[in-house]
mmCIF file of C-alpha atoms in Angstrom:
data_model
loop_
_atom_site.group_PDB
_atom_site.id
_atom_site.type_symbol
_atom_site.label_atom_id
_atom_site.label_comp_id
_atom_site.label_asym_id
_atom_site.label_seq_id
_atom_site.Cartn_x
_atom_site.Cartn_y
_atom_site.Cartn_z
ATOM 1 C CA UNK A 45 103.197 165.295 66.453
ATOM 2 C CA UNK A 46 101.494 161.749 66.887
ATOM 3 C CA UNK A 47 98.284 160.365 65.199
ATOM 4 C CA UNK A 48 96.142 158.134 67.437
ATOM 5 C CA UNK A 49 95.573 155.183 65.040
ATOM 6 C CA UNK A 50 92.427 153.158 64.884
ATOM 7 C CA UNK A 51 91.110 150.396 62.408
ATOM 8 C CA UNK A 52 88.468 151.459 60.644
ATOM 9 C CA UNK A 53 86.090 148.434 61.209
ATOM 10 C CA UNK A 54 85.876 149.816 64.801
ATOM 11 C CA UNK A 55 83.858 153.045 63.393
ATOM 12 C CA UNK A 56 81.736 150.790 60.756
ATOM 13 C CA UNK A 57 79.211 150.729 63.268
ATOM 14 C CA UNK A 58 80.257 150.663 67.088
ATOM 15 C CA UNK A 59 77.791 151.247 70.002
ATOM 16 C CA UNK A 60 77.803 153.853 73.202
ATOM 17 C CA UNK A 61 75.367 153.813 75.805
ATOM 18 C CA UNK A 62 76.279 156.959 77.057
ATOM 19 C CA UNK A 63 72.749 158.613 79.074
ATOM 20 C CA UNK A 64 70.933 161.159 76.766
ATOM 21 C CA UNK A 65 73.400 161.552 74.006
ATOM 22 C CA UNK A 66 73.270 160.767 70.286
ATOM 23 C CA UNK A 67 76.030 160.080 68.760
ATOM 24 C CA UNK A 68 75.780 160.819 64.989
ATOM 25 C CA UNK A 69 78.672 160.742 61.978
ATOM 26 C CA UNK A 70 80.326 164.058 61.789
ATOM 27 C CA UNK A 71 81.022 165.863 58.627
ATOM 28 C CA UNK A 72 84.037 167.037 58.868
ATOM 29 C CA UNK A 73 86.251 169.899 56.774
ATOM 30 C CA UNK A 74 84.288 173.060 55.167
ATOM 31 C CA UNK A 75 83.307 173.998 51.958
ATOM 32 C CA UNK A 76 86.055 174.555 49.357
ATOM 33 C CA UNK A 77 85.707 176.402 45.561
ATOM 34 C CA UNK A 78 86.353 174.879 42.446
ATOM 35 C CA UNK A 79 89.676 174.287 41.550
ATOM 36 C CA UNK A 80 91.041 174.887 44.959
ATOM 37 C CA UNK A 81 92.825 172.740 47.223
ATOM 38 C CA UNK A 82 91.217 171.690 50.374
ATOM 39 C CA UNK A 83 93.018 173.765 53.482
ATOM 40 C CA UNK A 84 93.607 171.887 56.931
ATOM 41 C CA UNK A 85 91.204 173.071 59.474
ATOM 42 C CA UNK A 86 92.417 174.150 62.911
ATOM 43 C CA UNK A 87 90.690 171.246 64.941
ATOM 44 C CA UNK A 88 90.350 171.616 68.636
ATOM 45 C CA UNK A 89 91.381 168.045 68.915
ATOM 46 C CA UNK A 90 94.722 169.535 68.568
ATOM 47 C CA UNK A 91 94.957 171.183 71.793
ATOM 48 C CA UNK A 92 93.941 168.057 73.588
ATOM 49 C CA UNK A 93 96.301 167.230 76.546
ATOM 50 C CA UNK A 94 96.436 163.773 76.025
ATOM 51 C CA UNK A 95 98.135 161.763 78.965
ATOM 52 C CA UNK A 96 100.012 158.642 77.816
ATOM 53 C CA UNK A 97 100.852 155.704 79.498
ATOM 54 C CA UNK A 98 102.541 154.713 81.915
ATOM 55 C CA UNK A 99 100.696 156.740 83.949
ATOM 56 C CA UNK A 100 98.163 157.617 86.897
ATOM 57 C CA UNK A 101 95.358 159.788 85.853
ATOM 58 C CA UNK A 102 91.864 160.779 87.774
ATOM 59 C CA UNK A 103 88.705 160.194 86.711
ATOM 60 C CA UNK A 104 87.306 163.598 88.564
ATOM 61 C CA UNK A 105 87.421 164.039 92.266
ATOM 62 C CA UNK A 106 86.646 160.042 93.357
ATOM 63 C CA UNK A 107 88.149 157.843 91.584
ATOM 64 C CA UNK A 108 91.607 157.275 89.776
ATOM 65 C CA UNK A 109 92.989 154.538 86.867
ATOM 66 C CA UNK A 110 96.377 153.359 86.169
ATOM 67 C CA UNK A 111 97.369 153.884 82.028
ATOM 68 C CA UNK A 112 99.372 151.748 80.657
ATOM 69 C CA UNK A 113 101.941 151.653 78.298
ATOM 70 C CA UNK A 114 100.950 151.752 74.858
ATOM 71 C CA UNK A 115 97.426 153.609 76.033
ATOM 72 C CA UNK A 116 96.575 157.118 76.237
ATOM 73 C CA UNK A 117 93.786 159.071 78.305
ATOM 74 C CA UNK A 118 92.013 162.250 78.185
ATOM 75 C CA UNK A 119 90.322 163.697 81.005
ATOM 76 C CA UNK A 120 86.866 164.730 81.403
ATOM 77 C CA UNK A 121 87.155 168.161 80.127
ATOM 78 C CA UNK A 122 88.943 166.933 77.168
ATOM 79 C CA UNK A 123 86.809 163.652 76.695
ATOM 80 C CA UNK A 124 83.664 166.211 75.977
ATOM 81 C CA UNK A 125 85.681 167.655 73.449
ATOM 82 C CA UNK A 126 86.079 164.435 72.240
ATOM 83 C CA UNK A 127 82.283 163.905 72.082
ATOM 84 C CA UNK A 128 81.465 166.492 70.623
ATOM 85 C CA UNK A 129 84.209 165.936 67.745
ATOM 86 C CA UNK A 130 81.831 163.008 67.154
ATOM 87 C CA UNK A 131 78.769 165.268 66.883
ATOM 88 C CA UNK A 132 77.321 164.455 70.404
ATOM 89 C CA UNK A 133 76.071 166.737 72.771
ATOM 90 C CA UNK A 134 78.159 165.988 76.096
ATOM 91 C CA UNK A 135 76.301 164.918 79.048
ATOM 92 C CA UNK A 136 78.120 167.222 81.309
ATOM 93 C CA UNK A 137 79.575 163.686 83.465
ATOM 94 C CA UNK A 138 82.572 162.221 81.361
ATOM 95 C CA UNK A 139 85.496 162.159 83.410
ATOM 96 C CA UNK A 140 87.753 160.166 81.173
ATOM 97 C CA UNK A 141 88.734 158.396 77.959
ATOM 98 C CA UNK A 142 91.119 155.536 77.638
ATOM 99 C CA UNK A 143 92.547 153.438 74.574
ATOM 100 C CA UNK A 144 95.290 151.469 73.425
ATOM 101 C CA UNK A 145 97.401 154.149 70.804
ATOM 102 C CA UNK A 146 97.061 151.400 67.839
ATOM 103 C CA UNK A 147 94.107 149.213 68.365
ATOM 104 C CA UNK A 148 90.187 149.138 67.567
ATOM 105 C CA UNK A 149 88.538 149.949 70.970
ATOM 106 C CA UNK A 150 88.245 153.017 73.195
ATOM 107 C CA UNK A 151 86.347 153.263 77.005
ATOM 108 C CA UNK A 152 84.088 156.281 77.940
ATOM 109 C CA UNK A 153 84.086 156.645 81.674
ATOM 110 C CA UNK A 154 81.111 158.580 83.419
ATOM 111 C CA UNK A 155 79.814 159.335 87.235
ATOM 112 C CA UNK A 156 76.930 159.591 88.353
ATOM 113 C CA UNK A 157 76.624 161.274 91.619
ATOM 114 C CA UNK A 158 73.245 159.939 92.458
ATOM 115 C CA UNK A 159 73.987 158.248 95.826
ATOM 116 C CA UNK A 160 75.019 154.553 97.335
ATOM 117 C CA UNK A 161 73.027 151.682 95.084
ATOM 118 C CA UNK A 162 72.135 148.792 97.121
ATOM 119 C CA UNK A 163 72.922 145.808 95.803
ATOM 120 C CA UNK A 164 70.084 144.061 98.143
ATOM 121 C CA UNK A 165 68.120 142.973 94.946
ATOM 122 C CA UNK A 166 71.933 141.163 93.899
ATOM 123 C CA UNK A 167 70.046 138.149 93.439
ATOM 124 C CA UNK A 168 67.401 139.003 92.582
ATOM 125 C CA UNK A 169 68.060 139.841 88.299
ATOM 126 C CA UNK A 170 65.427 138.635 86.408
ATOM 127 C CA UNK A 171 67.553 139.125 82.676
ATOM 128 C CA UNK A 172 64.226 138.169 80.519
ATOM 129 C CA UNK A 173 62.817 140.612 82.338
ATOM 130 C CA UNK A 174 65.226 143.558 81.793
ATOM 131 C CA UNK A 175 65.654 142.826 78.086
ATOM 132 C CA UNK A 176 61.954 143.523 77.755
ATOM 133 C CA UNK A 177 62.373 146.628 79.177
ATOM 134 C CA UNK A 178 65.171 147.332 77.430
ATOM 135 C CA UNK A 179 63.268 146.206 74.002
ATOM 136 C CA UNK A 180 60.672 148.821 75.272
ATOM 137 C CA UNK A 181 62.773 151.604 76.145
ATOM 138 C CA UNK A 182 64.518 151.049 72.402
ATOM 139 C CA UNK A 183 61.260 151.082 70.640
ATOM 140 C CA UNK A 184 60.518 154.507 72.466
ATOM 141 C CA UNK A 185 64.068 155.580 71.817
ATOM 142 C CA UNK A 186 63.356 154.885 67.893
ATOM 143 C CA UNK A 187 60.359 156.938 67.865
ATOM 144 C CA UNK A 188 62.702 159.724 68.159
ATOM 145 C CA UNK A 189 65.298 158.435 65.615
ATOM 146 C CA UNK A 190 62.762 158.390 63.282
ATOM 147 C CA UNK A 191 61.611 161.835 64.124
ATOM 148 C CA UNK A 192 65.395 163.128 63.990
ATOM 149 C CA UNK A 193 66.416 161.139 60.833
ATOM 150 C CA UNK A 194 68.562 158.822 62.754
ATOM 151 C CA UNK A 195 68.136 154.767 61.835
ATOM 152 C CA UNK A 196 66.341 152.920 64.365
ATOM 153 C CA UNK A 197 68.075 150.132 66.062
ATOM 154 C CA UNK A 198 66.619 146.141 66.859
ATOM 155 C CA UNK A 199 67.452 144.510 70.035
ATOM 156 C CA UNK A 200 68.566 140.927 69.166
ATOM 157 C CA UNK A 201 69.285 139.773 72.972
ATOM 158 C CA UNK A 202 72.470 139.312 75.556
ATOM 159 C CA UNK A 203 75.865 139.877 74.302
ATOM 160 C CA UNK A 204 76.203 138.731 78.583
ATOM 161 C CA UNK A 205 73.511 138.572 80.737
ATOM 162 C CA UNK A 206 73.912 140.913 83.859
ATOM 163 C CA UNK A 207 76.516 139.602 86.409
ATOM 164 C CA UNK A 208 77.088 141.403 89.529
ATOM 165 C CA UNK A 209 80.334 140.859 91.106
ATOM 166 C CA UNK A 210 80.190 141.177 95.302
ATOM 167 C CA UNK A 211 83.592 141.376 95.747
ATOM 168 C CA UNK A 212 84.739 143.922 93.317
ATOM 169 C CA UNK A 213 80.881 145.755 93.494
ATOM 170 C CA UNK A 214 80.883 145.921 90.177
ATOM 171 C CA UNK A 215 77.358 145.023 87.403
ATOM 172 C CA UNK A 216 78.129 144.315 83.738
ATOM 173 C CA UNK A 217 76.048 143.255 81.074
ATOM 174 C CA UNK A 218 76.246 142.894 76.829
ATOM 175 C CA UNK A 219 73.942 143.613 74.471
ATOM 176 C CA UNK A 220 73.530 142.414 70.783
ATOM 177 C CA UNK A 221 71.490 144.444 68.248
ATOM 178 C CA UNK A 222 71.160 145.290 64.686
ATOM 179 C CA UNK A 223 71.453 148.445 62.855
ATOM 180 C CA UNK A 224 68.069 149.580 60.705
ATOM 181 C CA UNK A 225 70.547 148.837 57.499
ATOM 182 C CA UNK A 226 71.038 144.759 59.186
ATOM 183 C CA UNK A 227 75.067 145.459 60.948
ATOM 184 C CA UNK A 228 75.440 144.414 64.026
ATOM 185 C CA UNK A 229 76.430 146.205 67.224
ATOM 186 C CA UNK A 230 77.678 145.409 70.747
ATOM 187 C CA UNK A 231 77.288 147.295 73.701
ATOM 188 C CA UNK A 232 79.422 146.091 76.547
ATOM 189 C CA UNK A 233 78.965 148.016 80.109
ATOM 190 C CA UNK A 234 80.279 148.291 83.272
ATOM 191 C CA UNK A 235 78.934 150.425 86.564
ATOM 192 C CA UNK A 236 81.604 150.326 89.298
ATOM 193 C CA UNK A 237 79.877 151.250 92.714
ATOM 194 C CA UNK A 238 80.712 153.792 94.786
ATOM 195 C CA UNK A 239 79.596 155.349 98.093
ATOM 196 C CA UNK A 240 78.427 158.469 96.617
ATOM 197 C CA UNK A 241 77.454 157.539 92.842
ATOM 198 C CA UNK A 242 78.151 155.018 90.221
ATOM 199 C CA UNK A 243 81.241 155.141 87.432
ATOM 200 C CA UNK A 244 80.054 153.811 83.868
ATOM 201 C CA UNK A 245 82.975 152.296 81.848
ATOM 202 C CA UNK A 246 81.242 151.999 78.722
ATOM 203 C CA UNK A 247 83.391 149.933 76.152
ATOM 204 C CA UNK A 248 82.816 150.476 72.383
ATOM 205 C CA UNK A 249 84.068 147.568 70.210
ATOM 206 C CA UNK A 250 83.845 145.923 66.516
ATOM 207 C CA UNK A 251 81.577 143.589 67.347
ATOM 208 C CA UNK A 252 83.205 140.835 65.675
ATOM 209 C CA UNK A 253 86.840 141.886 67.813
ATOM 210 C CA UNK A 254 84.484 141.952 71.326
ATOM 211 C CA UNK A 255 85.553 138.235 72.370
ATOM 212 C CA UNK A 256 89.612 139.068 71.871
ATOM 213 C CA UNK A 257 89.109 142.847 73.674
ATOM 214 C CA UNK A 258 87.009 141.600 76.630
ATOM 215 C CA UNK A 259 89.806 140.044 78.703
ATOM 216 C CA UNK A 260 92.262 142.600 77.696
ATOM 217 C CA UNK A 261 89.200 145.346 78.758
ATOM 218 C CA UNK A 262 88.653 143.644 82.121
ATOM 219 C CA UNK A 263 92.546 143.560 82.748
ATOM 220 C CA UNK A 264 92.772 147.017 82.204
ATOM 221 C CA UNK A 265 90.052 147.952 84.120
ATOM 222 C CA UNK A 266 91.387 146.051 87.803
ATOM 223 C CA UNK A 267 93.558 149.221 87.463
ATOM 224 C CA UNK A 268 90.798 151.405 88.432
ATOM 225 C CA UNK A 269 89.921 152.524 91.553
ATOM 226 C CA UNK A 270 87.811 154.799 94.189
ATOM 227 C CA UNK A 271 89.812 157.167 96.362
ATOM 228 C CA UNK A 272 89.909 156.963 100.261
ATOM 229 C CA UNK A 273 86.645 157.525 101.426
ATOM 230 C CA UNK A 274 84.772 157.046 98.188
ATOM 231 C CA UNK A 275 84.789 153.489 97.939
ATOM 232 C CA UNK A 276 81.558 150.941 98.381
ATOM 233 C CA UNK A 277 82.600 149.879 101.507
ATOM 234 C CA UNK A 278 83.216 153.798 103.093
ATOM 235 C CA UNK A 279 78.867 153.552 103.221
ATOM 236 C CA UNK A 280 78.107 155.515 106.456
ATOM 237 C CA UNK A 281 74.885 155.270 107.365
ATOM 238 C CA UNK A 282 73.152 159.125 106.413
ATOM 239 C CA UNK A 283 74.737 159.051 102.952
ATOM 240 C CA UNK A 284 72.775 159.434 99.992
ATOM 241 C CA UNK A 285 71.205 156.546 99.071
ATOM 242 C CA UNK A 286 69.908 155.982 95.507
ATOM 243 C CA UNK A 287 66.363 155.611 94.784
ATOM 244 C CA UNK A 288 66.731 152.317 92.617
ATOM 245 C CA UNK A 289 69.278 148.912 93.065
ATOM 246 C CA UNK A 290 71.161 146.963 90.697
ATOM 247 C CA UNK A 291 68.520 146.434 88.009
ATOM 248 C CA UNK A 292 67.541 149.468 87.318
ATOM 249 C CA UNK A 293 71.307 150.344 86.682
ATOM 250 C CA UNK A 294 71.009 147.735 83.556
ATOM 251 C CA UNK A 295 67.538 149.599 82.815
ATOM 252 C CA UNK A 296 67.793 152.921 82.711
ATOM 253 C CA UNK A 297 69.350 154.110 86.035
ATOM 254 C CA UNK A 298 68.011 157.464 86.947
ATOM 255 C CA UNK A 299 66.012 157.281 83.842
ATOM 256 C CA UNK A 300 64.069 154.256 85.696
ATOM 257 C CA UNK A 301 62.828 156.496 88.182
ATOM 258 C CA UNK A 302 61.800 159.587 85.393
ATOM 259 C CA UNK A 303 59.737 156.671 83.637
ATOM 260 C CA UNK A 304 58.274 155.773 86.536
ATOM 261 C CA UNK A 305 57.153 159.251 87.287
ATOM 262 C CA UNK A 306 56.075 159.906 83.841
ATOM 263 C CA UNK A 307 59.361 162.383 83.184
ATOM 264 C CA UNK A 308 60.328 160.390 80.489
ATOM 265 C CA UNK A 309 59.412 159.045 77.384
ATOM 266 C CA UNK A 310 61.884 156.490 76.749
ATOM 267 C CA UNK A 311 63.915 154.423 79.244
ATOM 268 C CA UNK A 312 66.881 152.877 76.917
ATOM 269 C CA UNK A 313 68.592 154.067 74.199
ATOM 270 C CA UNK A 314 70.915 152.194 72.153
ATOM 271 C CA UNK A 315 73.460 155.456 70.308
ATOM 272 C CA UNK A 316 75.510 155.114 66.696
ATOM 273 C CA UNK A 317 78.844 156.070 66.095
ATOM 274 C CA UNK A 318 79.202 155.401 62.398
ATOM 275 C CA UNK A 319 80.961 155.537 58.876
ATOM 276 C CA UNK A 320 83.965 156.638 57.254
ATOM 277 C CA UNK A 321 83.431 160.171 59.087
ATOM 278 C CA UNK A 322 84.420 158.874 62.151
ATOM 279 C CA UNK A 323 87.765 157.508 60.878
ATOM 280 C CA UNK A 324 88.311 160.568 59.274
ATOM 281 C CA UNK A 325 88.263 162.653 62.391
ATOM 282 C CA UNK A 326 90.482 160.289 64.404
ATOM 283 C CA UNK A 327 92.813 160.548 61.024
ATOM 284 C CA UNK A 328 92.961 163.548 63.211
ATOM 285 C CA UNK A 329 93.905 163.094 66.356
ATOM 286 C CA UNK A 330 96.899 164.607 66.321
ATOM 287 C CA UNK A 331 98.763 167.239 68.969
ATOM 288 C CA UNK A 332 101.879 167.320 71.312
ATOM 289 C CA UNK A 333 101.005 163.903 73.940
ATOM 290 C CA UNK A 334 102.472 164.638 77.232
ATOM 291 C CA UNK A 335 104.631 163.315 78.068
ATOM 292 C CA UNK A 336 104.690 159.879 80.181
ATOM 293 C CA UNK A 337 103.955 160.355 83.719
ATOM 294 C CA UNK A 338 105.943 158.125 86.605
ATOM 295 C CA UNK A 339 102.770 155.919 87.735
ATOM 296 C CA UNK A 340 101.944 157.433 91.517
ATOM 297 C CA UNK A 341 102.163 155.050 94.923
ATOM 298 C CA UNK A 342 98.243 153.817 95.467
ATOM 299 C CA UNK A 343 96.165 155.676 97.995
ATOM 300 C CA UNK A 344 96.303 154.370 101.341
#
């Protein structure tokens, strides 16, 4: 039996953007009487099959990510588990989870099947612009933390301003903000285009580690990669296009469009992970690891 080991100034207040999902503290363990000791739970973290590096795993159907040594991943069955261990409700697209087995810093992956984003409006990303929107969204999005209990969240400005990358297809951005209690938070994404849909490699970081992780982050995540025929440059003409480009991806996404169209209330949330409850539960991450995996020859 292993235990996944993570410093606890990760959990004092790290940040997912992960589409219509709150993350909240868990409570974990039940009620116990006086004067008895507290029994261990069954957890169904335990019968997660976690894959450790060095390895080759797939991130669903499309795409596919090397794991090092020293890292282990769960896949997207398992990875909702893992959210909602956390108290989330899953969004129903996780396909993966990656981190180092002793470090402060874990990646969410996600698709989105929603079609080939142009990246015609590449230079065209007004950041002032986008951070208002985002400030908007986030003052929506607080109407409803209020509503649920939850603190509200301040957006303080770029962590990064958006960068899109033409060779690799790839759009990331940072964002700084402030918890209603005055901690910080980072946000760091990444959306990898694809010919059918996006990937979101959301990064969740102590804030004050972010600088050392980053490059270590981007290393790791040159090991990712679309399968044959899934890739940016597989476009045919007749695919599925998406209905929005590059900044809507920093936006909202999909969410853009639902604003647009009066669907939706909010456009951008910023979500908590928080507290000692969060180290508690991966205290817990315990179960039989599988065992390392020969890494697989690339995909032609």
């Amino acid at each position: 039996m292993n235990t996944l080991r993570m410093t606890r100034s990760v959990w004092t207040l790290a940040l997912v953007l992960l589409a219509g999902t709150i993350f909240v503290a868990p409570v974990l363990g039940g009620t116990e009487q006086a004067g008895e000791p507290a029994a261990e739970q069954p957890s169904p973290l335990d019968q997660i099959k976690w894959v450790v590096g060095p390895s080759q795993a797939g991130l669903g159907d499309m795409a596919e990510i090397a794991v090092p040594e020293g890292y282990i991943f769960a896949d997207g069955k398992d990875t909702q588990v893992l959210m909602e261990a956390m108290g989330n409700i899953p969004t129903g697209t996780e396909v993966g989870f990656l981190a180092p087995e002793d470090s402060d810093w874990f990646v969410v992956f996600e698709f989105s099947e929603e079609g080939y984003v142009s990246d015609e409006d590449k230079d065209k990303l007004d950041a002032a612009a986008m951070l208002k929107a985002i400030r908007e969204g986030t003052e929506q999005g607080n109407k409803l933390r209020r509503e649920r209990g939850y603190p509200t969240m301040t957006i303080e400005g770029w962590q990064s301003e958006p960068h899109y990358d033409e060779v690799t297809h790839n759009l990331e951005w940072g964002i700084r903000a402030r918890n209603e209690d005055g901690s910080p938070v980072v946000n760091y994404n990444t959306r990898l285009l694809g010919r059918k849909g996006i990937m979101e490699a959301t990064l969740v970081a102590d804030p004050e580690a972010l600088p050392a992780i980053l490059p270590v982050f981007k290393r790791d995540l040159v090991a990712f990669s679309y399968k044959a025929g899934h890739r940016y440059a597989d476009y045919r003409q007749g695919d599925q296009v998406a209905k929005y480009g590059l900044a809507a991806l920093v936006t909202g996404g999909a969410a853009a469009v639902a604003v647009k169209s009066g669907l939706l209330k909010y456009l951008w949330k910023i979500l908590l992970i928080g507290g000692a409850a969060i180290a508690a539960l991966f205290s817990k991450l315990r179960g039989k690891k599988a065992a390392p995996q020969p890494p697989q020859p690339p995909v032609a």
